[in-house]
Coordinates of C-alpha atoms and ligand atoms in Angstrom, one line a residue:
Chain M
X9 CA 34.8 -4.8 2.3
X10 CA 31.4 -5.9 1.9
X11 CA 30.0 -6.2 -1.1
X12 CA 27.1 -4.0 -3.0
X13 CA 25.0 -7.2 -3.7
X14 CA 25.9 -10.6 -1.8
X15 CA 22.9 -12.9 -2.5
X16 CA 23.5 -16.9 -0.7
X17 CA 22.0 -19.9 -1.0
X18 CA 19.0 -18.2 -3.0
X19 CA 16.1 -20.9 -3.9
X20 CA 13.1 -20.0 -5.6
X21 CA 10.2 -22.6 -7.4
X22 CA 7.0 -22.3 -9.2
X23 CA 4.6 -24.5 -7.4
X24 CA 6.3 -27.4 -7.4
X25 CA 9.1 -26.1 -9.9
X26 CA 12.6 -25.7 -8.6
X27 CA 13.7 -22.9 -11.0
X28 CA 16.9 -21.8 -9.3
X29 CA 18.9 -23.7 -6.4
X30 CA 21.6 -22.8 -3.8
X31 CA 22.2 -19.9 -5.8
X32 CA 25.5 -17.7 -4.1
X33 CA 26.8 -14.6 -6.0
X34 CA 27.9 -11.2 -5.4
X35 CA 28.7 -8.0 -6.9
X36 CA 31.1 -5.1 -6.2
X37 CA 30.5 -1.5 -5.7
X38 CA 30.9 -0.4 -9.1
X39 CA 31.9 -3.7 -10.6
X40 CA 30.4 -5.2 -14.2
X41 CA 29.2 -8.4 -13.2
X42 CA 27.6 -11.1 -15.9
X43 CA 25.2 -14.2 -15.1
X44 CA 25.3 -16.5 -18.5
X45 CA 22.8 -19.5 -19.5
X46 CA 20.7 -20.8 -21.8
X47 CA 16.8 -20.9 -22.4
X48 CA 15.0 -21.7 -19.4
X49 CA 18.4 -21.8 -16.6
X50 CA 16.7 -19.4 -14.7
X51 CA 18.4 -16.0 -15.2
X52 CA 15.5 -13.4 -15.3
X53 CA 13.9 -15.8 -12.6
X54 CA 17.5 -14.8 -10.3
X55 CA 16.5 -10.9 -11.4
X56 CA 12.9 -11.2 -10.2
X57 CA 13.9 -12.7 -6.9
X58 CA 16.4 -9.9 -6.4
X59 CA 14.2 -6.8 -6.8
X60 CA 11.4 -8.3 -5.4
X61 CA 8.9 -9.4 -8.0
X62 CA 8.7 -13.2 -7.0
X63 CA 9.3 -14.4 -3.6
X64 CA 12.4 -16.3 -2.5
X65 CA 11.8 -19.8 -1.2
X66 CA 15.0 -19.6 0.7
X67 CA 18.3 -17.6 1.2
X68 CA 19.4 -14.1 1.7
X69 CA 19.7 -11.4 -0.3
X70 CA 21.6 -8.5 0.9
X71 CA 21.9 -4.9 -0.5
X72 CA 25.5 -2.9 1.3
X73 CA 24.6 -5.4 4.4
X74 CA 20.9 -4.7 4.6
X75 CA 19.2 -7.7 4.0
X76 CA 16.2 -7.3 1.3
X77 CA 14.3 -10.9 1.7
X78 CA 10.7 -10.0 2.2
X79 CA 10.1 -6.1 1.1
X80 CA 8.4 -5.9 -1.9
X81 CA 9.5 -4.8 -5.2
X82 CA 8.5 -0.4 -4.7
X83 CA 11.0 -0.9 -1.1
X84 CA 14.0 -2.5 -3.2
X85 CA 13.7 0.4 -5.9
X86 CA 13.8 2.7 -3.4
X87 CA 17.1 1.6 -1.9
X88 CA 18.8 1.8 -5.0
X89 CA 18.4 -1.2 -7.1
X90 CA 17.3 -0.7 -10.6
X91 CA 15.4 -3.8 -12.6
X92 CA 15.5 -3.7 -16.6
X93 CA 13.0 -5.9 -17.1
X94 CA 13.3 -8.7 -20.1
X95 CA 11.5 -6.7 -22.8
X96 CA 11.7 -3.3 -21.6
X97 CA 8.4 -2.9 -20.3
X98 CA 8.2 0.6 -20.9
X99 CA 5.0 2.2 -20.2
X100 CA 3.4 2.2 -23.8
X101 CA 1.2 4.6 -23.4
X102 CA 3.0 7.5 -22.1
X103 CA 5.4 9.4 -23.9
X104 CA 8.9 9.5 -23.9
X105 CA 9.5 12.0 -21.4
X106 CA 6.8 10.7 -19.4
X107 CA 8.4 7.1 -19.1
X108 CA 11.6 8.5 -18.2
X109 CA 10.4 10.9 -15.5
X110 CA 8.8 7.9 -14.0
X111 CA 12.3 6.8 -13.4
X112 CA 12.7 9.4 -11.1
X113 CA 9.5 8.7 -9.1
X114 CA 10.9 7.8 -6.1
X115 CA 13.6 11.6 -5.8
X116 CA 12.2 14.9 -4.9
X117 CA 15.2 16.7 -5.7
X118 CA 13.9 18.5 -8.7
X119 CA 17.2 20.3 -9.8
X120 CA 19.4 17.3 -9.7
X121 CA 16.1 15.2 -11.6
X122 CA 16.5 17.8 -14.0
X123 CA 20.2 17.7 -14.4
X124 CA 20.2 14.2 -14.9
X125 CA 17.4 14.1 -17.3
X126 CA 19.5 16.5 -19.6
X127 CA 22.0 13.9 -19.3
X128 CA 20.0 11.2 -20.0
X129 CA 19.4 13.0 -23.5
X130 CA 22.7 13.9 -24.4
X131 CA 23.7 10.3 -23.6
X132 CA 20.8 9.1 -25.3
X133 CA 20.2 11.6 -28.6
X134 CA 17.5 9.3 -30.5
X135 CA 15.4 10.0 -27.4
X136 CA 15.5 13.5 -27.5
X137 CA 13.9 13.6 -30.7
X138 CA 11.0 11.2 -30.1
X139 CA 10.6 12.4 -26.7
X140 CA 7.0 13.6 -27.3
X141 CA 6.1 10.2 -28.8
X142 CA 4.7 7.5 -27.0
X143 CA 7.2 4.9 -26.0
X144 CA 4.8 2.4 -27.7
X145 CA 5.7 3.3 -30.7
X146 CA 9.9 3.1 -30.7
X147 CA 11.5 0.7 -32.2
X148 CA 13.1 -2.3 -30.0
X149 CA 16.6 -0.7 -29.7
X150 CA 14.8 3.2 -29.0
X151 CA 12.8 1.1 -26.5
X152 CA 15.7 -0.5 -25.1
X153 CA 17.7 2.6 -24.3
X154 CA 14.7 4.1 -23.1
X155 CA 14.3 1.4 -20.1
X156 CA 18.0 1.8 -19.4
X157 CA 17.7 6.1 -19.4
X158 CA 14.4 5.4 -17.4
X159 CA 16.6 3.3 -14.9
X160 CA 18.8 5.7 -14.6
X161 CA 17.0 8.6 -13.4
X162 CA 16.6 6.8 -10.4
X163 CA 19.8 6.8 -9.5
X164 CA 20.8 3.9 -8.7
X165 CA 23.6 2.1 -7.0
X166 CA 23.1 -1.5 -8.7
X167 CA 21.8 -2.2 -12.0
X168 CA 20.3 -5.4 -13.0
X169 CA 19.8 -6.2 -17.0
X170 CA 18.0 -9.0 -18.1
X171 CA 19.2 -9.5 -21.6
X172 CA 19.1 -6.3 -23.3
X173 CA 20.3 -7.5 -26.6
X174 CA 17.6 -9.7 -27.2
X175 CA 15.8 -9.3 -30.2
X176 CA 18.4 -6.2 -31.3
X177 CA 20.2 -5.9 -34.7
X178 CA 23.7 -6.2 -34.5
X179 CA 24.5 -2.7 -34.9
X180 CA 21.6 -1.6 -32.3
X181 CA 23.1 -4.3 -29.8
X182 CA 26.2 -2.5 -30.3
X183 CA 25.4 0.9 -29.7
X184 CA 23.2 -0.5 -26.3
X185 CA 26.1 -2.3 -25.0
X186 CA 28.1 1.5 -25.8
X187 CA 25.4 3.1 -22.8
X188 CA 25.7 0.1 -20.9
X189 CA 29.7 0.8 -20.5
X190 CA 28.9 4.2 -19.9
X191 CA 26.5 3.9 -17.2
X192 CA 29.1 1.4 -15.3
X193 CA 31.9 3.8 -15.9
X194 CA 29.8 6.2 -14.2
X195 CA 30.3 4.3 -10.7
X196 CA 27.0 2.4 -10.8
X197 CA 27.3 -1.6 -10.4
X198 CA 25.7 -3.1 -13.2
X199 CA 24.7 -6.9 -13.0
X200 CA 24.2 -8.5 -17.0
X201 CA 22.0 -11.1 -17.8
X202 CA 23.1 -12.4 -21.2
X203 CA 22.3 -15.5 -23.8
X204 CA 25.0 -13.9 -26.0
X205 CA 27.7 -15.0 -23.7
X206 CA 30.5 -13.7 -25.8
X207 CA 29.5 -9.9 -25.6
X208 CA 28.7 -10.6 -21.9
X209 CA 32.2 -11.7 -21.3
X210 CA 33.6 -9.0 -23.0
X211 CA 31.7 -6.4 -21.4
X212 CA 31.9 -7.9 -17.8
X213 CA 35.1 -8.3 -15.2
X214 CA 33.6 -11.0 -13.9
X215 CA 30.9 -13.8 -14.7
X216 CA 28.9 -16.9 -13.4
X217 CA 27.6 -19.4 -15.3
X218 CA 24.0 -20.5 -14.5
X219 CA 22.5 -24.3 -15.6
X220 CA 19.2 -25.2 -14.7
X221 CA 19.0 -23.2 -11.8
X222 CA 22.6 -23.8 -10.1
X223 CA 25.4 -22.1 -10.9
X224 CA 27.7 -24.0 -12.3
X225 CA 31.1 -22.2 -12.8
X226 CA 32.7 -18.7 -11.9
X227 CA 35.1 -16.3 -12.5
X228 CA 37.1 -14.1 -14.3
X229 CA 35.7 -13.0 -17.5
X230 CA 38.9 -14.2 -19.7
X231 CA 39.3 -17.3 -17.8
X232 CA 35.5 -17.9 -17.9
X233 CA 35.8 -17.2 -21.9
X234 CA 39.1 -19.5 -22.1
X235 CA 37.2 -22.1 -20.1
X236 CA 36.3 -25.5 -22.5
X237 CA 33.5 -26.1 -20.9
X238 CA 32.2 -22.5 -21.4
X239 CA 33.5 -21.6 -25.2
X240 CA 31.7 -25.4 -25.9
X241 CA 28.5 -24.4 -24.4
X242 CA 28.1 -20.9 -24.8
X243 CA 30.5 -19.5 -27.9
X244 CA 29.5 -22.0 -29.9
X245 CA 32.9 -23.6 -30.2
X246 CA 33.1 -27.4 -30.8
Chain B
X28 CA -14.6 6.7 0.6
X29 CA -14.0 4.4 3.9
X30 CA -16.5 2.3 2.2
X31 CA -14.1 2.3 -1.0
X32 CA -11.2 1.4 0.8
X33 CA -12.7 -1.4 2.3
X34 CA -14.4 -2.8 -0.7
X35 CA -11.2 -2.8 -2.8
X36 CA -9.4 -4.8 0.2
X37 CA -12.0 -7.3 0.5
X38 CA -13.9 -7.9 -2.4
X39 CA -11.0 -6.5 -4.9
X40 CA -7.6 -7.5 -3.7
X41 CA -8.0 -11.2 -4.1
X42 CA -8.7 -10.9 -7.7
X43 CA -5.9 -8.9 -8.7
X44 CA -4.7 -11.7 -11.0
X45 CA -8.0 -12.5 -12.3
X46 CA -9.2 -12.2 -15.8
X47 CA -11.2 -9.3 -16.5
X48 CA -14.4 -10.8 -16.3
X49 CA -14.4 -11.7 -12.4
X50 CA -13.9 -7.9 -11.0
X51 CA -16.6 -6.9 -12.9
X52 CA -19.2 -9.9 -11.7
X53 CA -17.8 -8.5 -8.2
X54 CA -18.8 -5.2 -9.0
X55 CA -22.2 -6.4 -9.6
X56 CA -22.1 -8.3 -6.5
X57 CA -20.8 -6.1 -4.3
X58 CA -23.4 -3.1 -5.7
X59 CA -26.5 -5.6 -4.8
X60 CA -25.0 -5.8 -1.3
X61 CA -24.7 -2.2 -0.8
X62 CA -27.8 -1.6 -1.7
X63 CA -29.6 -4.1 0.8
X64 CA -27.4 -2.4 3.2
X65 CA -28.9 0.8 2.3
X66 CA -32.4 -0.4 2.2
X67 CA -31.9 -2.0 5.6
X68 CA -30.7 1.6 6.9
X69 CA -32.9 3.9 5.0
X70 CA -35.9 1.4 4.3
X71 CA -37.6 0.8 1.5
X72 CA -39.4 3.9 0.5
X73 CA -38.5 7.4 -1.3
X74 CA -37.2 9.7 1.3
X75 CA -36.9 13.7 0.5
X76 CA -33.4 15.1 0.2
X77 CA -32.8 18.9 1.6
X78 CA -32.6 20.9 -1.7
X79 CA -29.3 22.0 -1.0
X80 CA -28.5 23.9 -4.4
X81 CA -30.3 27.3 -5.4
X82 CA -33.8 26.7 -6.8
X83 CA -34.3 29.8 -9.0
X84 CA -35.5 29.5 -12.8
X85 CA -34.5 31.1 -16.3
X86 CA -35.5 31.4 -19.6
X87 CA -32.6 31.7 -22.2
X88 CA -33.6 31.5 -25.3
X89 CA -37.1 29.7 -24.8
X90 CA -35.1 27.2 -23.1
X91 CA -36.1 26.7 -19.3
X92 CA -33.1 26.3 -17.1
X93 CA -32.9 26.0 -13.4
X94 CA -30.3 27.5 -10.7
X95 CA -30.0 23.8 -9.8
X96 CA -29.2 22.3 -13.2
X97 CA -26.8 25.1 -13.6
X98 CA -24.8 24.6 -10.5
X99 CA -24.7 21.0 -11.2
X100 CA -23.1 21.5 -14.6
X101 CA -20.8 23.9 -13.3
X102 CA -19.6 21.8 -10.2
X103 CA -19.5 18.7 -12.8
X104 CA -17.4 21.2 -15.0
X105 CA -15.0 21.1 -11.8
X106 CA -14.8 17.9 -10.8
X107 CA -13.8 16.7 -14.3
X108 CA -11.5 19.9 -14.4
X109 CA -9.8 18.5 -11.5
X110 CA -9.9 15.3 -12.0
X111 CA -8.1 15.7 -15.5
X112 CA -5.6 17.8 -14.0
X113 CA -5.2 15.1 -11.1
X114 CA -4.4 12.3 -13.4
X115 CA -2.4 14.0 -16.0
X116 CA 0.1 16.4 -13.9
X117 CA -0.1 14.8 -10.0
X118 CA 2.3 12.3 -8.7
X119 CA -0.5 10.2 -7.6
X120 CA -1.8 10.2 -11.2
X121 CA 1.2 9.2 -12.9
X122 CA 1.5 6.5 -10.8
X123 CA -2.3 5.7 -11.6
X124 CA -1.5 5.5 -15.1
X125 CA 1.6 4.0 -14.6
X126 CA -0.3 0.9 -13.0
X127 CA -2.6 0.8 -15.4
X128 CA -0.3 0.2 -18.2
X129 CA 1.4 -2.5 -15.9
X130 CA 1.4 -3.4 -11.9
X131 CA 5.0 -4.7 -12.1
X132 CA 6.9 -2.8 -14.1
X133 CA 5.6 0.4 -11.6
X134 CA 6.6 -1.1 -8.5
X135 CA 10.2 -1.1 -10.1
X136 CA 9.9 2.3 -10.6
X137 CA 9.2 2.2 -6.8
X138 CA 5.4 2.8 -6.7
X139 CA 3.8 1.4 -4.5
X140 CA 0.8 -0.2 -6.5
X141 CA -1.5 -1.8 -3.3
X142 CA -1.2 2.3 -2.2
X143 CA -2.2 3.9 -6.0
X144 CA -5.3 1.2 -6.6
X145 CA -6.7 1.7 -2.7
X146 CA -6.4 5.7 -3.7
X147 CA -7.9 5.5 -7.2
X148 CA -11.0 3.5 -5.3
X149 CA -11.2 6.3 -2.7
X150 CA -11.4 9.1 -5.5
X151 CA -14.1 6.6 -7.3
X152 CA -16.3 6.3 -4.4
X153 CA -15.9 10.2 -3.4
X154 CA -16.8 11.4 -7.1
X155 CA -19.5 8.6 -6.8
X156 CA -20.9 10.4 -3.4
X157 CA -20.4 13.8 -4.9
X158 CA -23.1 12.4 -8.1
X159 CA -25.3 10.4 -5.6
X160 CA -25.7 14.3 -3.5
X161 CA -26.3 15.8 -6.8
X162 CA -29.2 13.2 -8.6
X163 CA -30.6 13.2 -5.6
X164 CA -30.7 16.8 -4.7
X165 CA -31.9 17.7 -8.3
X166 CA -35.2 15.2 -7.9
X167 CA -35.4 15.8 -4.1
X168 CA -35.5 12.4 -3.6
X169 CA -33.2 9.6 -2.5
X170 CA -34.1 5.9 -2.8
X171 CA -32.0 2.7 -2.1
X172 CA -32.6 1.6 -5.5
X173 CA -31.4 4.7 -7.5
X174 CA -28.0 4.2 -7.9
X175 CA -28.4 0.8 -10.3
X176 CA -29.3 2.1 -13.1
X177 CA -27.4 5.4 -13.1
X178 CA -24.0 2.8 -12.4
X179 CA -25.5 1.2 -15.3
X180 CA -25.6 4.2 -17.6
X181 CA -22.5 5.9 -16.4
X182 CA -21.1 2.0 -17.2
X183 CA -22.4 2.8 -20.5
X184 CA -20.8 6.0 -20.9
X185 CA -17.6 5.0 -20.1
X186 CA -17.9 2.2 -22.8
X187 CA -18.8 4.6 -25.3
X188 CA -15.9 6.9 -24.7
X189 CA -13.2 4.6 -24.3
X190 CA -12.6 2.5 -21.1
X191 CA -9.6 3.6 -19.0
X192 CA -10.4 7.1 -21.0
X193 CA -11.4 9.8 -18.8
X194 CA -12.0 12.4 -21.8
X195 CA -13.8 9.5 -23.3
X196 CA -15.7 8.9 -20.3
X197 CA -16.9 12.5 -20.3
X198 CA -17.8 12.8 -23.7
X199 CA -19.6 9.3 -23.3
X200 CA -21.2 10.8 -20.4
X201 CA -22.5 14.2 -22.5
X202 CA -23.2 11.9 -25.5
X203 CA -25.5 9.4 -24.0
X204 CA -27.5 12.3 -21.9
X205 CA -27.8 14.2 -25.6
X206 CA -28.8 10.6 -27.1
X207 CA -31.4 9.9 -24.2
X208 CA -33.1 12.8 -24.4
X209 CA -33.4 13.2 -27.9
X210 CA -34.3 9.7 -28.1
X211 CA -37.0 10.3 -25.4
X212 CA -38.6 13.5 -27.1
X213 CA -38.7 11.8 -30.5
X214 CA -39.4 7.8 -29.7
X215 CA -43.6 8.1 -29.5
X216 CA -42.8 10.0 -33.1
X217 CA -40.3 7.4 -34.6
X218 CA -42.8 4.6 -33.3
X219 CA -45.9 6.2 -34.3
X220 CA -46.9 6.7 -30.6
X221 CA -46.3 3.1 -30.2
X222 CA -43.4 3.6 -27.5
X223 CA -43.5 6.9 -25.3
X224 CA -40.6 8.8 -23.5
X225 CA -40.7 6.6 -20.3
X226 CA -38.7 4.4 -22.9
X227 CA -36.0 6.6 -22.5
X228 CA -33.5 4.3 -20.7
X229 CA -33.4 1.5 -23.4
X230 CA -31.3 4.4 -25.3
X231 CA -28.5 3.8 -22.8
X232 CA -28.4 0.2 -23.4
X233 CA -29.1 0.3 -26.8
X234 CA -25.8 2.6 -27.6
X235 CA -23.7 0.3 -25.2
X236 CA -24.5 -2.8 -27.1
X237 CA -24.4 -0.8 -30.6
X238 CA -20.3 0.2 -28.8
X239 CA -19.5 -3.3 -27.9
X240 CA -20.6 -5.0 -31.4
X241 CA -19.0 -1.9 -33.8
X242 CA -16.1 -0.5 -31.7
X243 CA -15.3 -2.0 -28.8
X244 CA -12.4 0.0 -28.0
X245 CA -14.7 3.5 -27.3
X246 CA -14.4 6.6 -29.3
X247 CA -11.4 7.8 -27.8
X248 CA -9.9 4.1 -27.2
X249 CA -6.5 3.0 -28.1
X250 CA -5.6 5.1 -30.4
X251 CA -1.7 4.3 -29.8
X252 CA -1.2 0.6 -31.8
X253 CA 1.6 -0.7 -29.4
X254 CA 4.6 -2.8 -30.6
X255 CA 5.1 -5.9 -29.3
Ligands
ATP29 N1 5.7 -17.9 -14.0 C1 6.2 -19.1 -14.1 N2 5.5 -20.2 -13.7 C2 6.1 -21.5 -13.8 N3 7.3 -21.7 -14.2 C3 8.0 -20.7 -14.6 C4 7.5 -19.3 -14.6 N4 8.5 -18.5 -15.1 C5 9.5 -19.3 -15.4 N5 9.3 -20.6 -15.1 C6 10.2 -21.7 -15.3 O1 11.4 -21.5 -14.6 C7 12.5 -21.9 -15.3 C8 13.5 -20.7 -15.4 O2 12.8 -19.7 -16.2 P1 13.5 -18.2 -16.4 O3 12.5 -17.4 -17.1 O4 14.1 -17.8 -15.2 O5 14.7 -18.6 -17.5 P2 15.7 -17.7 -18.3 O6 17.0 -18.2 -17.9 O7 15.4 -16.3 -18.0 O8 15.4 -18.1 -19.8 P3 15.4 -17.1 -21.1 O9 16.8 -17.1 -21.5 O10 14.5 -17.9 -22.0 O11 14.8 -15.8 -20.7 C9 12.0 -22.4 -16.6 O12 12.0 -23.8 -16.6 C10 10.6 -21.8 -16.8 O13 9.8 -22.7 -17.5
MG30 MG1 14.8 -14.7 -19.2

């Protein structure tokens, strides 16, 4: 079977930066995938490559065996890949409801867009309160599960997070990573970008580790965990 | 609106990524060229315009008021009518506003931003066209040179209300036409006849600079603080 997402040999530089080399990965129908690495390895640049917000120098990127290399970043959204962009980036100045009816920008089926924006609130009940305010004014963790209802009103079949527990209390990452689970368990594929490699592992089936720009180990999440290397470099285990 | 279109590819496009300084300098630029343009096509003097709105007078109230200034009021009524509703409730305006607040993000949402921006400059130049028929209809006169400094003053409006504000903008737009003609029935009083009404236009300039020192943000600007 092919899989949802099989990106190969991806390359991409800033001027004369090489931020990300060779870079080979793929992700499932369905499947929880996690891509781990420290400050600077070049995770969200992998994400912004993917949906289409920087160029690839080279490589392929392939969405259910379409390849995606050269459409820009509205095209990709509207085949079914969903970006949650480091910070958030929800639209400040419109309200709740608003940012997440953008999400749904791309469908025209207005009963199903409805249905799912019920869902969306009962999923997501400290939106529903505050969904007359403007999203400016929610706190990091409202904001966070705002970009990930937001995403989800479009539908889509692949899901890519770039970090969503930065920044979060404890308890808030918590309850984000809760929606996160429930959103894959829903059928969608959901590719996590994570500094906090623990909860990344736990969350994910599978994982690859990414170091300046290569990836440099792969697997199964408990074997990835297990690995020296990994629980030395990432869990913070001597 | 062709025009627009074309002036946002060439002149607008490329600076995308500029600060917000270097569209604006454009602007100017690109408003000088037009303008030679239109001199070369229309030459230099004043040429009449076809009173195409009614021409009747009333008195209300001792006031003197004209079919034509009423009909431009009303159709100005529309168009902000229209344009409100456009932004606020279309498709096309929440992916305008969506832009505005950022390029990126939108284009994950699956907008396509290169589309909204050429659109918003299309609606620009038509409302633009739809005020050039009406100035000049109301004098009877058109002239190459007419449109600087109403650009300038309608600049100066949208300053005072708020940039990227399009209540602001209209109340701007009523404030500085109250502010002007007061200022131009009063000035050769305040200045002991020193200054008379054709003075009137410094009023403009004079609220734009008074905006930009005291409250740079507009009237109606910003009033949402946003968290980082
Ligand atoms: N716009 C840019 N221009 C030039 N270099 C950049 C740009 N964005 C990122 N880089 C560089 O590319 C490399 C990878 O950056 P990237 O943002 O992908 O890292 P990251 O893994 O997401 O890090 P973090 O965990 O801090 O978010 C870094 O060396 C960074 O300095
Ligand atoms: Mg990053």
């Amino acid at each position: 079977m092919t899989p949802l997402l099989s990106v190969s040999q991806l390359s991409v530089a800033y001027g004369g930066i090489q931020a990300v080399r060779n870079l080979s990965l793929d992700v499932a129908q369905g499947e929880m995938v996690c891509l781990i690495g420290a400050n600077g390895a070049g995770k969200t640049t992998t994400l912004k490559a993917l949906s289409g917000l920087i160029a690839a120098q080279s490589g392929s990127i392939q969405l259910d065996g379409q390849p995606l290399s050269g459409l820009p970043a509205h095209a990709i959204a509207r085949r079914g890949m969903a970006l949650v962009p480091e910070g958030r980036g929800v639209f400040p100045r419109m309200s709740v409801a608003e940012n997440l009816m953008m999400g749904a920008y791309i469908r025209t089926d207005r009963a199903a867009i409805a249905h799912d924006l019920d869902q969306v609130y009962s999923l997501l009940p400290r939106l529903t309160e505050r969904r007359a305010q403007p999203a400016g004014l929610l706190s990091g963790g409202e904001q966070q599960m705002l970009a990930l209802g937001r995403a989800m009103m479009a539908r889509p079949r692949l899901l890519l997070l770039d970090e969503p527990s930065m920044g979060l209390a404890p308890l808030m990452v918590q309850a984000v990573f809760d929606i996160i689970r429930r959103i894959a368990a829903s059928g969608v594929a959901v590719l996590l970008i994570e500094q906090n490699a623990h909860l990344a592992l736990k969350t994910c089936a599978r994982g690859y580790v990414l170091e300046t720009g290569m990836i440099t180990l792969s697997g199964n999440a408990t074997e990835l965990a297990a690995n020296p290397a990994v629980r030395h470099a990432y869990l913070g285990e001597a | 609106m062709a025009l627009g279109m074309l002036i946002e590819r060439v002149a607008y496009r490329p600076l995308r990524n500029a600060p917000r300084l270097a569209p604006l300098i454009t602007a100017i630029g690109v408003s000088i060229i037009l303008q030679n343009i239109a001199m070369l096509i229309w030459g230099k003097q004043y040429i009449p315009f076809p009173a195409i709105l009614p021409q009747g007078r009333h008195d209300i109230l001792g006031a003197t008021i004209s079919d034509t200034q009423i009909a431009i009021l009303l159709l100005a009524l529309l168009i902000m009518l229209a344009l409100i509703l456009m932004v606020q409730k279309s498709r096309l305006g929440r992916a305008m506003r969506a832009t505005a607040q950022s390029r990126q993000v939108a284009s994950l949402m699956g907008i396509d931003v290169n589309r909204v921006i050429a659109s918003t400059f299309i609606i620009g130049s038509a409302l633009a066209a739809i005020a050039g028929v009406m100035v000049s209809a109301y004098y009877g006169l058109a002239h190459y040179y007419m449109g600087f400094l109403l650009g300038l003053k309608a600049f100066s409006a949208a300053v005072l209300g708020g940039i990227g504000n399009l209540g602001g903008a209209m109340l701007g737009g009523l404030l500085l036409g109250l502010i002007e003609s007061f200022g131009a029935g009063y000035i050769g009083d305040l200045t002991g006849g020193f200054l008379g009404s054709h003075y009137q236009d410094v009023f403009a300039f004079f609220v734009l600079i008074a905006v930009l020192v005291f409250r740079p943000q507009g009237l109606l600007g910003a009033r949402v603080v946003e968290r980082a």
